Amino acid sequence: MDDEVGGIFHSIRFWQGWAVAATLAALIAFAANIEYSSDGYVADYVAIVGGDDSEPMWVINADLGEGLLNVRAVAAQSPGDDQYVLWVSGQHPQRLGVLPVDRGRAALKLSDTVQGILAHAKTLAVSREAAGNDGEPGNWLHEVSVARL
């Protein structure tokens, strides 16, 4: 009934749904960060790459002081003969590395150039590429904002 009067943005159900989704994303990011922090690691940045459903595909923690991206595959499944590649998106995308799948983990070492770009860039992107393709990215499957901790 409320949806008919004021539209979807005046609906309590709409805002309750957003609150639940934001809470779940924050809890996942917090849990991922605690897991890394137990080894004395504290990330500078975090990004959660979402999937088509409610479970994220990857959780990415960046430590620019060490020049590392720690990536954990949550719901990402193997794309067959292809691979998922992480990029800093923008006018001149920078390749960061191949993403793990099937609950795997990866530590991606960043060059000084990419660290500088990533420190100022706020968006990461994921593409699906043929294995061995080190060229330009294809279409972005996912884009995600990077949050500073």
PDB file of C-alpha atoms in Angstrom:
ATOM      1  CA  MET A   1       0.000   0.000   0.000  1.00  0.00           C
ATOM      2  CA  ASP A   2       2.853   2.421   0.859  1.00  0.00           C
ATOM      3  CA  ASP A   3       4.460   1.709  -2.538  1.00  0.00           C
ATOM      4  CA  GLU A   4       1.371   3.105  -4.331  1.00  0.00           C
ATOM      5  CA  VAL A   5       1.397   6.418  -2.418  1.00  0.00           C
ATOM      6  CA  GLY A   6       5.044   7.502  -2.453  1.00  0.00           C
ATOM      7  CA  GLY A   7       6.862   5.136  -4.767  1.00  0.00           C
ATOM      8  CA  ILE A   8       9.598   2.650  -3.973  1.00  0.00           C
ATOM      9  CA  PHE A   9      11.854   5.181  -2.198  1.00  0.00           C
ATOM     10  CA  HIS A  10       9.150   5.802   0.375  1.00  0.00           C
ATOM     11  CA  SER A  11       8.689   2.105   1.046  1.00  0.00           C
ATOM     12  CA  ILE A  12       9.896   0.757   4.382  1.00  0.00           C
ATOM     13  CA  ARG A  13      10.542  -2.644   2.795  1.00  0.00           C
ATOM     14  CA  PHE A  14      12.933  -1.067   0.278  1.00  0.00           C
ATOM     15  CA  TRP A  15      15.035   0.620   2.986  1.00  0.00           C
ATOM     16  CA  GLN A  16      14.967  -2.467   5.214  1.00  0.00           C
ATOM     17  CA  GLY A  17      16.341  -4.501   2.296  1.00  0.00           C
ATOM     18  CA  TRP A  18      19.152  -1.998   1.742  1.00  0.00           C
ATOM     19  CA  ALA A  19      19.987  -2.024   5.448  1.00  0.00           C
ATOM     20  CA  VAL A  20      20.236  -5.824   5.501  1.00  0.00           C
ATOM     21  CA  ALA A  21      22.421  -5.885   2.356  1.00  0.00           C
ATOM     22  CA  ALA A  22      24.772  -3.193   3.708  1.00  0.00           C
ATOM     23  CA  THR A  23      25.061  -4.961   7.058  1.00  0.00           C
ATOM     24  CA  LEU A  24      25.946  -8.266   5.385  1.00  0.00           C
ATOM     25  CA  ALA A  25      28.597  -6.599   3.193  1.00  0.00           C
ATOM     26  CA  ALA A  26      30.144  -4.894   6.228  1.00  0.00           C
ATOM     27  CA  LEU A  27      30.222  -8.145   8.205  1.00  0.00           C
ATOM     28  CA  ILE A  28      31.910 -10.007   5.344  1.00  0.00           C
ATOM     29  CA  ALA A  29      34.527  -7.266   4.999  1.00  0.00           C
ATOM     30  CA  PHE A  30      35.097  -7.242   8.753  1.00  0.00           C
ATOM     31  CA  ALA A  31      35.446 -11.045   8.906  1.00  0.00           C
ATOM     32  CA  ALA A  32      37.914 -11.066   6.012  1.00  0.00           C
ATOM     33  CA  ASN A  33      39.979  -8.333   7.646  1.00  0.00           C
ATOM     34  CA  ILE A  34      40.072 -10.133  11.020  1.00  0.00           C
ATOM     35  CA  GLU A  35      41.335 -13.271   9.297  1.00  0.00           C
ATOM     36  CA  TYR A  36      44.267 -11.341   7.801  1.00  0.00           C
ATOM     37  CA  SER A  37      44.820  -9.303  10.977  1.00  0.00           C
ATOM     38  CA  SER A  38      45.441 -12.416  13.061  1.00  0.00           C
ATOM     39  CA  ASP A  39      48.797 -12.713  11.271  1.00  0.00           C
ATOM     40  CA  GLY A  40      49.663  -9.094  12.057  1.00  0.00           C
ATOM     41  CA  TYR A  41      48.436  -7.952   8.649  1.00  0.00           C
ATOM     42  CA  VAL A  42      46.275  -4.831   8.488  1.00  0.00           C
ATOM     43  CA  ALA A  43      44.988  -3.760   5.082  1.00  0.00           C
ATOM     44  CA  ASP A  44      44.917  -0.158   3.865  1.00  0.00           C
ATOM     45  CA  TYR A  45      41.996  -0.768   1.512  1.00  0.00           C
ATOM     46  CA  VAL A  46      39.248  -3.330   1.043  1.00  0.00           C
ATOM     47  CA  ALA A  47      36.969  -4.155  -1.889  1.00  0.00           C
ATOM     48  CA  ILE A  48      34.225  -6.741  -2.152  1.00  0.00           C
ATOM     49  CA  VAL A  49      33.482  -7.885  -5.677  1.00  0.00           C
ATOM     50  CA  GLY A  50      29.859  -8.965  -5.804  1.00  0.00           C
ATOM     51  CA  GLY A  51      28.272 -11.759  -7.725  1.00  0.00           C
ATOM     52  CA  ASP A  52      24.843 -12.069  -9.285  1.00  0.00           C
ATOM     53  CA  ASP A  53      23.471 -13.385  -6.002  1.00  0.00           C
ATOM     54  CA  SER A  54      24.038 -12.177  -2.443  1.00  0.00           C
ATOM     55  CA  GLU A  55      27.379 -13.952  -1.862  1.00  0.00           C
ATOM     56  CA  PRO A  56      30.468 -11.994  -2.987  1.00  0.00           C
ATOM     57  CA  MET A  57      32.828 -13.521  -5.530  1.00  0.00           C
ATOM     58  CA  TRP A  58      36.101 -12.081  -4.127  1.00  0.00           C
ATOM     59  CA  VAL A  59      37.260 -10.146  -1.077  1.00  0.00           C
ATOM     60  CA  ILE A  60      40.333  -8.006  -1.790  1.00  0.00           C
ATOM     61  CA  ASN A  61      42.561  -6.432   0.866  1.00  0.00           C
ATOM     62  CA  ALA A  62      45.286  -4.036  -0.252  1.00  0.00           C
ATOM     63  CA  ASP A  63      48.403  -3.136   1.720  1.00  0.00           C
ATOM     64  CA  LEU A  64      50.111  -0.446  -0.331  1.00  0.00           C
ATOM     65  CA  GLY A  65      52.928  -0.134   2.202  1.00  0.00           C
ATOM     66  CA  GLU A  66      53.944  -3.718   1.422  1.00  0.00           C
ATOM     67  CA  GLY A  67      52.816  -3.509  -2.194  1.00  0.00           C
ATOM     68  CA  LEU A  68      50.461  -6.481  -1.905  1.00  0.00           C
ATOM     69  CA  LEU A  69      46.903  -7.339  -2.787  1.00  0.00           C
ATOM     70  CA  ASN A  70      45.546 -10.290  -0.818  1.00  0.00           C
ATOM     71  CA  VAL A  71      42.624 -11.840  -2.671  1.00  0.00           C
ATOM     72  CA  ARG A  72      40.285 -14.528  -1.412  1.00  0.00           C
ATOM     73  CA  ALA A  73      37.776 -16.244  -3.699  1.00  0.00           C
ATOM     74  CA  VAL A  74      34.470 -16.661  -1.921  1.00  0.00           C
ATOM     75  CA  ALA A  75      31.898 -17.728  -4.531  1.00  0.00           C
ATOM     76  CA  ALA A  76      34.003 -17.411  -7.705  1.00  0.00           C
ATOM     77  CA  GLN A  77      33.971 -20.611  -9.728  1.00  0.00           C
ATOM     78  CA  SER A  78      36.406 -21.645 -12.456  1.00  0.00           C
ATOM     79  CA  PRO A  79      35.488 -20.125 -15.839  1.00  0.00           C
ATOM     80  CA  GLY A  80      36.647 -23.206 -17.758  1.00  0.00           C
ATOM     81  CA  ASP A  81      39.597 -22.510 -20.041  1.00  0.00           C
ATOM     82  CA  ASP A  82      39.412 -18.771 -19.322  1.00  0.00           C
ATOM     83  CA  GLN A  83      40.641 -16.809 -16.303  1.00  0.00           C
ATOM     84  CA  TYR A  84      39.409 -13.850 -14.282  1.00  0.00           C
ATOM     85  CA  VAL A  85      41.766 -10.862 -14.311  1.00  0.00           C
ATOM     86  CA  LEU A  86      41.799  -7.940 -11.850  1.00  0.00           C
ATOM     87  CA  TRP A  87      42.400  -4.410 -13.169  1.00  0.00           C
ATOM     88  CA  VAL A  88      42.605  -0.852 -11.905  1.00  0.00           C
ATOM     89  CA  SER A  89      39.954   0.643 -14.152  1.00  0.00           C
ATOM     90  CA  GLY A  90      40.153   4.072 -15.712  1.00  0.00           C
ATOM     91  CA  GLN A  91      41.292   5.729 -18.915  1.00  0.00           C
ATOM     92  CA  HIS A  92      44.385   3.490 -19.049  1.00  0.00           C
ATOM     93  CA  PRO A  93      43.497   0.245 -17.223  1.00  0.00           C
ATOM     94  CA  GLN A  94      46.359  -1.425 -15.346  1.00  0.00           C
ATOM     95  CA  ARG A  95      46.453  -5.205 -15.038  1.00  0.00           C
ATOM     96  CA  LEU A  96      46.939  -6.368 -11.437  1.00  0.00           C
ATOM     97  CA  GLY A  97      46.870 -10.129 -11.917  1.00  0.00           C
ATOM     98  CA  VAL A  98      44.844 -13.312 -12.265  1.00  0.00           C
ATOM     99  CA  LEU A  99      42.199 -13.857  -9.603  1.00  0.00           C
ATOM    100  CA  PRO A 100      41.877 -17.143  -7.691  1.00  0.00           C
ATOM    101  CA  VAL A 101      38.743 -19.278  -7.965  1.00  0.00           C
ATOM    102  CA  ASP A 102      37.127 -22.148  -6.047  1.00  0.00           C
ATOM    103  CA  ARG A 103      37.811 -20.721  -2.538  1.00  0.00           C
ATOM    104  CA  GLY A 104      41.467 -20.137  -3.404  1.00  0.00           C
ATOM    105  CA  ARG A 105      43.709 -17.313  -2.225  1.00  0.00           C
ATOM    106  CA  ALA A 106      46.352 -15.245  -3.953  1.00  0.00           C
ATOM    107  CA  ALA A 107      48.839 -12.554  -2.983  1.00  0.00           C
ATOM    108  CA  LEU A 108      49.479 -10.226  -5.917  1.00  0.00           C
ATOM    109  CA  LYS A 109      52.704  -8.200  -5.799  1.00  0.00           C
ATOM    110  CA  LEU A 110      52.267  -4.668  -7.106  1.00  0.00           C
ATOM    111  CA  SER A 111      54.851  -2.646  -8.997  1.00  0.00           C
ATOM    112  CA  ASP A 112      55.686   0.849  -7.718  1.00  0.00           C
ATOM    113  CA  THR A 113      53.852   2.346 -10.692  1.00  0.00           C
ATOM    114  CA  VAL A 114      50.678   0.367 -10.025  1.00  0.00           C
ATOM    115  CA  GLN A 115      50.872   1.151  -6.281  1.00  0.00           C
ATOM    116  CA  GLY A 116      50.873   4.873  -7.108  1.00  0.00           C
ATOM    117  CA  ILE A 117      47.950   4.488  -9.479  1.00  0.00           C
ATOM    118  CA  LEU A 118      45.990   2.337  -7.028  1.00  0.00           C
ATOM    119  CA  ALA A 119      46.573   4.846  -4.217  1.00  0.00           C
ATOM    120  CA  HIS A 120      44.658   7.449  -6.247  1.00  0.00           C
ATOM    121  CA  ALA A 121      42.235   5.206  -8.130  1.00  0.00           C
ATOM    122  CA  LYS A 122      39.055   4.191  -6.420  1.00  0.00           C
ATOM    123  CA  THR A 123      37.729   1.534  -8.776  1.00  0.00           C
ATOM    124  CA  LEU A 124      38.820  -2.025  -9.506  1.00  0.00           C
ATOM    125  CA  ALA A 125      37.400  -4.111 -12.332  1.00  0.00           C
ATOM    126  CA  VAL A 126      37.288  -7.801 -13.246  1.00  0.00           C
ATOM    127  CA  SER A 127      37.389  -9.159 -16.792  1.00  0.00           C
ATOM    128  CA  ARG A 128      37.223 -12.672 -18.179  1.00  0.00           C
ATOM    129  CA  GLU A 129      40.126 -13.378 -20.503  1.00  0.00           C
ATOM    130  CA  ALA A 130      41.481 -16.310 -22.450  1.00  0.00           C
ATOM    131  CA  ALA A 131      44.271 -18.013 -20.495  1.00  0.00           C
ATOM    132  CA  GLY A 132      47.619 -16.502 -21.444  1.00  0.00           C
ATOM    133  CA  ASN A 133      46.107 -13.235 -22.762  1.00  0.00           C
ATOM    134  CA  ASP A 134      48.261 -10.427 -21.369  1.00  0.00           C
ATOM    135  CA  GLY A 135      46.865  -7.713 -23.643  1.00  0.00           C
ATOM    136  CA  GLU A 136      44.110  -5.174 -23.241  1.00  0.00           C
ATOM    137  CA  PRO A 137      41.083  -6.070 -21.130  1.00  0.00           C
ATOM    138  CA  GLY A 138      37.805  -7.235 -22.588  1.00  0.00           C
ATOM    139  CA  ASN A 139      34.501  -6.101 -21.150  1.00  0.00           C
ATOM    140  CA  TRP A 140      34.235  -5.559 -17.402  1.00  0.00           C
ATOM    141  CA  LEU A 141      32.228  -8.256 -15.675  1.00  0.00           C
ATOM    142  CA  HIS A 142      32.349  -6.410 -12.359  1.00  0.00           C
ATOM    143  CA  GLU A 143      33.456  -2.992 -11.156  1.00  0.00           C
ATOM    144  CA  VAL A 144      33.830  -2.199  -7.478  1.00  0.00           C
ATOM    145  CA  SER A 145      34.786   0.811  -5.399  1.00  0.00           C
ATOM    146  CA  VAL A 146      37.760   0.543  -3.076  1.00  0.00           C
ATOM    147  CA  ALA A 147      37.184   1.622   0.537  1.00  0.00           C
ATOM    148  CA  ARG A 148      39.994   2.920   2.746  1.00  0.00           C
ATOM    149  CA  LEU A 149      40.123   1.366   6.209  1.00  0.00           C
TER     150      LEU A 149
END
